[in-house]
Short mmCIF file of C-alpha atoms and ligand atoms in Angstrom, two decimals:
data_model
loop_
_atom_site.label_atom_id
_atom_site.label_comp_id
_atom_site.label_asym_id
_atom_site.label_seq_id
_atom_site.Cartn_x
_atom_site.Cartn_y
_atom_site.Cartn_z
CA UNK A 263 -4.44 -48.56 5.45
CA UNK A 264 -3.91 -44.97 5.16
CA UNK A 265 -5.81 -41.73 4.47
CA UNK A 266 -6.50 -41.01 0.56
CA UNK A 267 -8.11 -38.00 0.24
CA UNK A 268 -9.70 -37.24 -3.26
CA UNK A 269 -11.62 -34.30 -4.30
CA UNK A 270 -12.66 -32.80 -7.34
CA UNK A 271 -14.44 -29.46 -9.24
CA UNK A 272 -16.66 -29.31 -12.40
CA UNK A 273 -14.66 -26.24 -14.61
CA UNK A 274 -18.07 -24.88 -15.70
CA UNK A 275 -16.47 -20.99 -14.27
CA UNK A 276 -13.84 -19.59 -11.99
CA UNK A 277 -14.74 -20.92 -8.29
CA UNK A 278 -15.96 -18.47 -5.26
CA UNK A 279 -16.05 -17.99 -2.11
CA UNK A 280 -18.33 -20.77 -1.51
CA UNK A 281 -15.86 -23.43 -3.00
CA UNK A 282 -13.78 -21.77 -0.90
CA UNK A 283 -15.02 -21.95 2.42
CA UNK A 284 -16.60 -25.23 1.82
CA UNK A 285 -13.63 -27.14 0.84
CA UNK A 286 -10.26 -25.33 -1.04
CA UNK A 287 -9.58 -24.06 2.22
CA UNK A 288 -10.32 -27.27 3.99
CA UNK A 289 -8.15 -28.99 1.13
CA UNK A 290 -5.00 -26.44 2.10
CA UNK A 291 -5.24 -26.78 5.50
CA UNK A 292 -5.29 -30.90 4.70
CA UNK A 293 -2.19 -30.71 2.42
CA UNK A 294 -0.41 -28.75 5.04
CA UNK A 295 -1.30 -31.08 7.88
CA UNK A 296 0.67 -33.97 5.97
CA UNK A 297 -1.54 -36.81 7.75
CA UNK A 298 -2.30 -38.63 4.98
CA UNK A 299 -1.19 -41.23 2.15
CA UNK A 300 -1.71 -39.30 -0.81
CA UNK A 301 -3.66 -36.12 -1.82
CA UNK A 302 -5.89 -36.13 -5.21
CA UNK A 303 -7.39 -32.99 -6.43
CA UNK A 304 -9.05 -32.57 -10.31
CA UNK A 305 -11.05 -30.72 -12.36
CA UNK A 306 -13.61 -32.32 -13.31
CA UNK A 307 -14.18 -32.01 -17.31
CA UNK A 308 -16.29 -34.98 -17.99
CA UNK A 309 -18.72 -34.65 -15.18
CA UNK A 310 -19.05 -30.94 -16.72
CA UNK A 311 -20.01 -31.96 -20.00
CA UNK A 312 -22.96 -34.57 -18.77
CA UNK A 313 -25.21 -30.75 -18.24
CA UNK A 314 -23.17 -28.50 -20.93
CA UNK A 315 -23.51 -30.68 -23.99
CA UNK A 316 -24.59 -27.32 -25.86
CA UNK A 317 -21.50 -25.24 -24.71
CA UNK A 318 -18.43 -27.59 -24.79
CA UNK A 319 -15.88 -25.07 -25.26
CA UNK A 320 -17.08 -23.30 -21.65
CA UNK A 321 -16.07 -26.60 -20.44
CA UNK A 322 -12.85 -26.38 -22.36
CA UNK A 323 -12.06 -22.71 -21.24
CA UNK A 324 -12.37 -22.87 -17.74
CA UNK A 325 -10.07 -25.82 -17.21
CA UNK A 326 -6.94 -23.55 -16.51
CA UNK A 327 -9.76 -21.08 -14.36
CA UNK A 328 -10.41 -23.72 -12.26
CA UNK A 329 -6.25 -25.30 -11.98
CA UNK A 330 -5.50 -21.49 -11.46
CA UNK A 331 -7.76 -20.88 -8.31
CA UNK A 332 -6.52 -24.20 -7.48
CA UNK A 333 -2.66 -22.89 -7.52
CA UNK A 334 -3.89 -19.78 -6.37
CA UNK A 335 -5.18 -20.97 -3.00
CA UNK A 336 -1.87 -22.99 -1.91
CA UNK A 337 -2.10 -25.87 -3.48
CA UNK A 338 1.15 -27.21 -3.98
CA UNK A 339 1.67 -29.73 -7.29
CA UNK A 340 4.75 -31.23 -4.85
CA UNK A 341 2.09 -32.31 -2.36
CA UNK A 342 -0.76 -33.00 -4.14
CA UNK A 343 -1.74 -34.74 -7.33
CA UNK A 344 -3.68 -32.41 -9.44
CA UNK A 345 -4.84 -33.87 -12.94
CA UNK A 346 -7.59 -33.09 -15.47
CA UNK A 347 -10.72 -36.13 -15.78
CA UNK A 348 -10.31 -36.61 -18.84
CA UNK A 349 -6.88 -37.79 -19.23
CA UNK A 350 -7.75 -41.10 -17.41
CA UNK A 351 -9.40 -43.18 -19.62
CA UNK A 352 -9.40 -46.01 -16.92
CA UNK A 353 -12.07 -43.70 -15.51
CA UNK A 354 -14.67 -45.04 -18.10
CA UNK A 355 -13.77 -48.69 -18.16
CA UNK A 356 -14.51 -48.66 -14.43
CA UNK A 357 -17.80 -47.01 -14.95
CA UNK A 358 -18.95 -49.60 -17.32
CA UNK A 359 -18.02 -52.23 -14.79
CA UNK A 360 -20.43 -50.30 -12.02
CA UNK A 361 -23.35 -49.56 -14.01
CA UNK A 362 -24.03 -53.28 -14.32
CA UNK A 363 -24.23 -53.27 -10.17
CA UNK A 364 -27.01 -50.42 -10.43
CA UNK A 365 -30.13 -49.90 -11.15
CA UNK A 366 -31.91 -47.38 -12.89
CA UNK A 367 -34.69 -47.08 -9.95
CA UNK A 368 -31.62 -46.64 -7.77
CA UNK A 369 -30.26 -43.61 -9.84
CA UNK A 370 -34.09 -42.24 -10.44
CA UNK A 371 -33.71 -41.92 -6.34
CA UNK A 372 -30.28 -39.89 -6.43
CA UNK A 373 -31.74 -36.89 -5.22
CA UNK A 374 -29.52 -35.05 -7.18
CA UNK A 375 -30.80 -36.68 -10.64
CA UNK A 376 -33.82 -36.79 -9.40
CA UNK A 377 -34.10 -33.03 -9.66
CA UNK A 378 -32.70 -32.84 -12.63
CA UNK A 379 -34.91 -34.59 -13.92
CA UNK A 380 -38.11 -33.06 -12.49
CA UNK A 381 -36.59 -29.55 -13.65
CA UNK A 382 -36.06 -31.13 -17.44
CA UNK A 383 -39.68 -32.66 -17.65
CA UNK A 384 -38.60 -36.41 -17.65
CA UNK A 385 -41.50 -38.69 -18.28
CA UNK A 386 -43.57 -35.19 -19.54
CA UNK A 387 -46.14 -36.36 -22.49
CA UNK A 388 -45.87 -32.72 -24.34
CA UNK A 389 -43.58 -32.41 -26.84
CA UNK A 390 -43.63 -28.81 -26.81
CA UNK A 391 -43.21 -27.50 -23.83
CA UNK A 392 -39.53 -26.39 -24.41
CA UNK A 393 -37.81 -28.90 -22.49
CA UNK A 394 -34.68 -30.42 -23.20
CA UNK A 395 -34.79 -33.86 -21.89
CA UNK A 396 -31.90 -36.03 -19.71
CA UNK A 397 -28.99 -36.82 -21.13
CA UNK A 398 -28.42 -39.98 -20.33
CA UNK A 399 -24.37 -39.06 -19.27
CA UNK A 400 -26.24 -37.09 -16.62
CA UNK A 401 -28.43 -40.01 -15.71
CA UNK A 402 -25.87 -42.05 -15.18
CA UNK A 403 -22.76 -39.73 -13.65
CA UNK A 404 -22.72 -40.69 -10.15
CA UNK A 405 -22.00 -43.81 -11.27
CA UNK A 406 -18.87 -41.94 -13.12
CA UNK A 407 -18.49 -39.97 -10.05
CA UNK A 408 -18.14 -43.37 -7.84
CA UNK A 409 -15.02 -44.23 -10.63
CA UNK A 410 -13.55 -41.22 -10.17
CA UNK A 411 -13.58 -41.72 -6.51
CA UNK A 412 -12.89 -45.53 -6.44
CA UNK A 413 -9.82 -45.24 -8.72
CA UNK A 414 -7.64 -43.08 -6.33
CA UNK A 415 -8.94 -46.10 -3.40
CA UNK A 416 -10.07 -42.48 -1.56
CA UNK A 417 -10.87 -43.12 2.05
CA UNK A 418 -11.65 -39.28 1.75
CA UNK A 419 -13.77 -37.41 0.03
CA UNK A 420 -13.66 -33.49 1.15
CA UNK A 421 -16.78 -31.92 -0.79
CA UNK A 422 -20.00 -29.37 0.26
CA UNK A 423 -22.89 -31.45 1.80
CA UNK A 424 -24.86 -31.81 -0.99
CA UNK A 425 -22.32 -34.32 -2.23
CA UNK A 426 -23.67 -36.78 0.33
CA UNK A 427 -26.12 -38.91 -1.88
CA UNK A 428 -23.40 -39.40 -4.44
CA UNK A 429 -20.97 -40.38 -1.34
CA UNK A 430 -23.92 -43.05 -0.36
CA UNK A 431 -24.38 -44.39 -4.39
CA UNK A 432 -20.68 -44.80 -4.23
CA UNK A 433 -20.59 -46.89 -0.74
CA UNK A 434 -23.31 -48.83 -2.20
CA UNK A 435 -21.19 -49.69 -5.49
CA UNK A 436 -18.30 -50.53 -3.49
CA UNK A 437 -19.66 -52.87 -1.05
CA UNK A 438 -21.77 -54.16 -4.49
CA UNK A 439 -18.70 -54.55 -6.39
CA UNK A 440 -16.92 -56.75 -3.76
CA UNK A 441 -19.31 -58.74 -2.84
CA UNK A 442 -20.14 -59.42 -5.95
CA UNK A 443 -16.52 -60.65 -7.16
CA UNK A 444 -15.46 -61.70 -3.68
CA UNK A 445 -12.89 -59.69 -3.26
CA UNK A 446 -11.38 -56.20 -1.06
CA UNK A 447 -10.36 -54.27 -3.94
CA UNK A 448 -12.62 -51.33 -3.51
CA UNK A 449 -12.56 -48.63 -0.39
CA UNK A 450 -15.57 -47.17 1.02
CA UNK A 451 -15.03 -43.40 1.01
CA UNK A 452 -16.52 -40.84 3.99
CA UNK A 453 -16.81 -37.39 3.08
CA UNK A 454 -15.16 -34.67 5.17
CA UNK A 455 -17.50 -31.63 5.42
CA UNK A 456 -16.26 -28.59 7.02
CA UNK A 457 -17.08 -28.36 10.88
CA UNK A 458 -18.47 -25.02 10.95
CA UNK A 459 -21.85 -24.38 9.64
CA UNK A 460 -21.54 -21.59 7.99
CA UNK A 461 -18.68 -22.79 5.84
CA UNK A 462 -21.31 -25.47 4.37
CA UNK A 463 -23.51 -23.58 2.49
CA UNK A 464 -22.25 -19.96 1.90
CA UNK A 465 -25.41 -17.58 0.43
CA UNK A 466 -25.28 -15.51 -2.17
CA UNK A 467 -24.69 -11.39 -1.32
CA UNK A 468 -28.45 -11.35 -2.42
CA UNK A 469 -28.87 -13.77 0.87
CA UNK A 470 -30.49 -16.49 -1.39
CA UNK A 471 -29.88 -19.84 -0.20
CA UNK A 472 -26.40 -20.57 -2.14
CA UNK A 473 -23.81 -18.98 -3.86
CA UNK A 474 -24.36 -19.69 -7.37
CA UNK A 475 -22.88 -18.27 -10.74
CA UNK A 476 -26.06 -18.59 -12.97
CA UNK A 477 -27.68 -16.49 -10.15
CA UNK A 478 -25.28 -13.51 -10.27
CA UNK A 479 -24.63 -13.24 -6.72
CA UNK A 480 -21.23 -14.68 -6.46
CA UNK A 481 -17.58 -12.92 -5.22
CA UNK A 482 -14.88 -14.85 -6.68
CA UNK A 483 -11.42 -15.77 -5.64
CA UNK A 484 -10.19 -13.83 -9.05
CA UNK A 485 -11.95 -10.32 -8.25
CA UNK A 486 -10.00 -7.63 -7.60
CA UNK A 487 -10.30 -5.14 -4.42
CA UNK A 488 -12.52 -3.04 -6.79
CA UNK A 489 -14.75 -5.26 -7.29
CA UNK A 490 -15.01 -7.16 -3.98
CA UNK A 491 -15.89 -3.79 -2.56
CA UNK A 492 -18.54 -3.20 -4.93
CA UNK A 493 -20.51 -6.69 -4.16
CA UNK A 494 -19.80 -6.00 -0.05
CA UNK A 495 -21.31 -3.03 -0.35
CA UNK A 496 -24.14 -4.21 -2.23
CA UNK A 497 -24.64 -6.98 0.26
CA UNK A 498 -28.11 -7.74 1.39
CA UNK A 499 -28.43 -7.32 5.10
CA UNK A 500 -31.55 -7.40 7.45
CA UNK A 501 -34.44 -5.62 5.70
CA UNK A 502 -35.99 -4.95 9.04
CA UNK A 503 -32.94 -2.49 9.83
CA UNK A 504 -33.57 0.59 8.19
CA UNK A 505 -32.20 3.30 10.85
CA UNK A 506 -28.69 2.48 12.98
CA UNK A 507 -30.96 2.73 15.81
CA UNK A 508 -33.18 -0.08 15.06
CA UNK A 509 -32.16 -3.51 16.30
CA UNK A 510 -30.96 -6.14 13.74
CA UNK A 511 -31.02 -9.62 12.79
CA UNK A 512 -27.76 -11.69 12.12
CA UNK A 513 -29.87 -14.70 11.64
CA UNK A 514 -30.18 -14.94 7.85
CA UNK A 515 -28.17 -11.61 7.57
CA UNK A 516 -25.23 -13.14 4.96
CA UNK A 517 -22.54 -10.17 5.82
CA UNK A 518 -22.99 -12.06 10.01
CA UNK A 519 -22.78 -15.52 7.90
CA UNK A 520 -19.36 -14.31 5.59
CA UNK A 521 -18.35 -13.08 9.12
CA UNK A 522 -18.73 -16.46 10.38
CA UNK A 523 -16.94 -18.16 7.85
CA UNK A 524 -13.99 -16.25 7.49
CA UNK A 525 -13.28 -14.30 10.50
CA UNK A 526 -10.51 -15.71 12.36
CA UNK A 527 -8.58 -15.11 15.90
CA UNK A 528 -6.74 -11.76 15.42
CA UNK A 529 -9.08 -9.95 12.66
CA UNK A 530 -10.58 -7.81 15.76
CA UNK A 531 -7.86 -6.83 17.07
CA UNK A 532 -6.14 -5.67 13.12
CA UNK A 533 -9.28 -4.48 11.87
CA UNK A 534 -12.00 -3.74 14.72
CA UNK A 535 -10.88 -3.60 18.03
CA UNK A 536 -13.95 -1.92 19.61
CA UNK A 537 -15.10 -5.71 19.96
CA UNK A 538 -12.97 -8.58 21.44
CA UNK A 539 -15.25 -11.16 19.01
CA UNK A 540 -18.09 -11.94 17.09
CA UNK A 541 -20.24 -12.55 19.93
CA UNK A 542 -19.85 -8.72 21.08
CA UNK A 543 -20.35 -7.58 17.43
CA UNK A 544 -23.73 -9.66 17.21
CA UNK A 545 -25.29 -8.52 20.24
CA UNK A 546 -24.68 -4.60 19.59
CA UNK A 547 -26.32 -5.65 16.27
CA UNK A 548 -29.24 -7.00 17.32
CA UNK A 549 -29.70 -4.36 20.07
CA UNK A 550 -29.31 -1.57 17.77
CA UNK A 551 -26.98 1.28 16.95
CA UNK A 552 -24.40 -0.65 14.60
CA UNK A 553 -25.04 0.44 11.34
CA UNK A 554 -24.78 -2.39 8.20
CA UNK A 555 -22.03 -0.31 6.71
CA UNK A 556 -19.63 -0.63 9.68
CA UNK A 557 -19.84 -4.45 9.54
CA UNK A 558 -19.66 -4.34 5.79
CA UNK A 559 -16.53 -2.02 6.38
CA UNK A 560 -15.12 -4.93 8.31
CA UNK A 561 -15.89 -7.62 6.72
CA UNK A 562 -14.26 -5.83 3.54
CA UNK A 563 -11.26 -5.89 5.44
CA UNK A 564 -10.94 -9.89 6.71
CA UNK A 565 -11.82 -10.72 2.75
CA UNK A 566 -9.06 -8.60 1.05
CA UNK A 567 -6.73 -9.91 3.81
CA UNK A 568 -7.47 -13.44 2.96
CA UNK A 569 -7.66 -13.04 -0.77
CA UNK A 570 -4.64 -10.62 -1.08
CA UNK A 571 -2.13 -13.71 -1.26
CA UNK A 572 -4.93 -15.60 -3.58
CA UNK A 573 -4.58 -12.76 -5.76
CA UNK A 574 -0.68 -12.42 -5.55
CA UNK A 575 -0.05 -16.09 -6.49
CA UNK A 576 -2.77 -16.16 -9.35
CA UNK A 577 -1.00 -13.28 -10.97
CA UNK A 578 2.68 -15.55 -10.67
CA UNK A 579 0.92 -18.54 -12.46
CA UNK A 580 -1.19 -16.21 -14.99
CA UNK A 581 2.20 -15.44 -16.30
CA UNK A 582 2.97 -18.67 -17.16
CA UNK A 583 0.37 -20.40 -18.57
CA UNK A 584 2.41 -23.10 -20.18
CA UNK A 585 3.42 -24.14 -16.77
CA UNK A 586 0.18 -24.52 -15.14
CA UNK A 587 -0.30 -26.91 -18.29
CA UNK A 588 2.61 -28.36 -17.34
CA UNK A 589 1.56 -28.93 -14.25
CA UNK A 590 -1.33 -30.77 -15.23
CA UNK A 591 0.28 -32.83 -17.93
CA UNK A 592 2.68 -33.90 -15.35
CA UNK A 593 -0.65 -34.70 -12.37
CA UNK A 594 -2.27 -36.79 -15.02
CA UNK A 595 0.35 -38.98 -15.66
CA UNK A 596 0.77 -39.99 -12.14
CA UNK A 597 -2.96 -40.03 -11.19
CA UNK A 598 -3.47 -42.57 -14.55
CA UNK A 599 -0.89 -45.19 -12.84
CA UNK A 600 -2.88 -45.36 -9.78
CA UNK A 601 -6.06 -45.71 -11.59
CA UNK A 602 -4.88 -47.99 -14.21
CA UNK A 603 -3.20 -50.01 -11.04
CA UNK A 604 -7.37 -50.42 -9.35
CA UNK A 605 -8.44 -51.31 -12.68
CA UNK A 606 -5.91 -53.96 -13.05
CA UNK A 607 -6.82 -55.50 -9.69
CA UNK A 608 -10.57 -54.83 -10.74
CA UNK A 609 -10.06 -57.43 -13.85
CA UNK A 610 -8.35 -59.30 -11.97
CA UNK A 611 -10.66 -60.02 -9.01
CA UNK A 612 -13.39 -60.23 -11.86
CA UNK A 613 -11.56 -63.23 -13.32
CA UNK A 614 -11.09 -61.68 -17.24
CA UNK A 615 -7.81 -61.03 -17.20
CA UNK A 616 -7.67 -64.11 -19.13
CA UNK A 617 -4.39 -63.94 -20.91
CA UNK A 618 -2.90 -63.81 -17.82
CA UNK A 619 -5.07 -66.77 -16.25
CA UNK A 620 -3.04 -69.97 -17.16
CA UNK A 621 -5.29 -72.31 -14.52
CA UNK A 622 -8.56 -71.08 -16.64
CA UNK A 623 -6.11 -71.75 -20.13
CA UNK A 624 -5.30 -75.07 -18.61
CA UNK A 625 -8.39 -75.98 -16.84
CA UNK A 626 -9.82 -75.45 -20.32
CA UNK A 627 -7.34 -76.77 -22.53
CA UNK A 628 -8.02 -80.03 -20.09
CA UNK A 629 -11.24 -80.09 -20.95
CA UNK A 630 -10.84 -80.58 -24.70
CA UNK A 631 -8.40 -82.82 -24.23
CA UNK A 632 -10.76 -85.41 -22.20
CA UNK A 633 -13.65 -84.94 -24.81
N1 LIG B 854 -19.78 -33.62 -8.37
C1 LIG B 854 -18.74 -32.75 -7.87
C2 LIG B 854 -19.29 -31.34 -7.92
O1 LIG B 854 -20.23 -31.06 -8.64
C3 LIG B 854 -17.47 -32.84 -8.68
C4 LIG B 854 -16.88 -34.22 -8.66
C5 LIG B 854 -16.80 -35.10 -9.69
C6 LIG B 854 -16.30 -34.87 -7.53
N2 LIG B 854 -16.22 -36.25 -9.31
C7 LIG B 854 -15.91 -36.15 -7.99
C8 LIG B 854 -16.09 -34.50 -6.21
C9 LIG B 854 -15.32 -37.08 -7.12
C10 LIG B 854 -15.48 -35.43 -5.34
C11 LIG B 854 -15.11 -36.71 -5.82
O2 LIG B 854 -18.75 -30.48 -7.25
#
């Protein structure tokens, strides 16, 4: 069997640089490459509203955000099939099917709900210590998330690290799933992380750990030059170099990490050409005399020049709107045939598609007849 590679974004805000590096860019590069069966990519709208129950219409809002910087990027609706969650109502059937094959110990060990639930107080005896509880929609989404992925029968899952333990739940469902009804219907997915390291967890500019929106320290795809030169300049760099003189650390320094990520053979010579690559740049850095707003200067440069034709095509599809619905309308349709295809095999591997079951009619009728 072929490659099926699947991938998905909660719309919960416009996506950054760190969806970028960690998999848009990945997802291009996959679409271009052509080595594969099919190519699913969605926006995840149900899987948003198991942790924004109180602000619904955010959800609602940033659907076309999230299928613009989709577009925006280079994916191409010809190539791949982009569709919104919540048009596939096969989706939910499936995940009733699953939670039967899990346990809530097993979820209470999804690291990821695990948190979550630490953070919300789960199991807390005070009632008043202003905590809001688990819905149980979060409780239960990786089991959702293991639908979404099983559907599309997605050998390939392309998604930041921290996906893994929902990656291993859905494994576990799949090999539960057909065992349990005897059967090959369900693929095991792998998830494709990006090779380089610091593609897998971009930090903030404040050089906290991740890239996050509720922490303010984000650069979007969507910001204009202005802007992007505002937050580069703003960057945190390494505290420890206050004069040009002094040396400096690119260890933990995120305008050396951003460098990392995104420079790529020829931004040297364009943009810096005092250095043949990043190795050069780093040791004049940590020996001293390169000032942080040189390398900011730089790095500047290699982001406009990969977000100028970001920019260029969001502004085509802003005008149109309509389309970009369109767009959608016309993903969903195609990615609810293929799911509504699994689900079909699903019922019948699981024996009730009993209408359709005329040695269980018979076998039955039979029965009677001898009583
Ligand atoms: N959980 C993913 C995220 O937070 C989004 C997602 C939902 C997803 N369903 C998926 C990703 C299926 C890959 C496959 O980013």
């Amino acid at each position: 069997m072929g490659r099926i590679i699947l991938t998905g974004d909660r719309p919960t805000g416009k996506l950054h640089l760190g969806h970028y590096v960690g998999s848009l860019r990945n997802r291009v590069l996959l679409q271009n490459q052509g080595n594969y069966d099919r190519m699913f990519v969605f926006i995840a709208d149900v899987q948003a509203l198991t942790d924004n129950a109180d602000n619904p219409e955010k959800v609602r809002q940033n659907v076309i955000e999230v299928a613009l910087d989709y577009l925006s990027c280079g994916l191409d609706p010809e190539k791949v099939t982009i569709f919104i969650q919540s048009r596939i109502p096969e989706l939910h059937e499936m995940t009733q099917f699953f939670s039967n094959l899990v346990t809530v110990q097993r979820l209470q060990r999804n690291p990821t709900v695990k948190a979550e639930m630490v953070m919300r107080g789960f199991g807390s005896e005070t009632e008043d210590d202003n905590r809001r509880g688990l819905p149980v929609g979060f409780f239960t989404y990786p089991i959702s998330q293991a639908a979404d992925i099983c559907a599309f029968k997605s050998t390939t899952v392309p998604v930041g690290e921290d996906q893994e333990p929902m990656l291993e739940q859905c494994r576990e469902i799949v090999r539960s799933f057909n065992g349990t009804y005897k059967c090959d219907v369900l693929v095991e997915p792998d998830i494709l992380l990006p090779d380089n390291l610091a593609c897998r967890r971009l930090p903030g500019t404040d050089g906290k750990a991740k890239m996050s929106k509720s922490l303010g320290n984000c650069i979007y795809l969507s910001d204009d030059p202005k802007e992007v030169e505002r937050k580069v300049k703003g960057m945190f760099t390494d505290p420890g170099h206050l004069r040009v003189e002094d040396p400096g650390k690119v260890e933990g320094n995120p305008v050396f990490t951003y460098l990392d990520a995104f420079v790529e053979e020829g931004d040297f010579e364009r943009f810096w050409p005092d250095y043949a690559n990043m190795e050069e740049l780093k040791d004049h850095y940590r020996r001293g005399g390169l000032g942080d707003m040189k390398c900011k200067k730089f790095l500047l440069n290699v982001l406009n020049d990969r977000l100028e034709p970001i920019r260029a095509r969001r502004h085509t599809y802003e005008q149109d709107i309509p389309g970009v619905y369109g767009i959608l309308k016309k993903g969903s349709e195609a990615a609810r045939e293929v799911a509504a295809k699994t689900l079909y095999e699903m019922k019948e591997a699981m024996r009730i598609n009993y209408f359709e079951d005329a040695a269980l009619i018979a076998a039955q009728a039979e029965a009677y007849r001898n009583k």
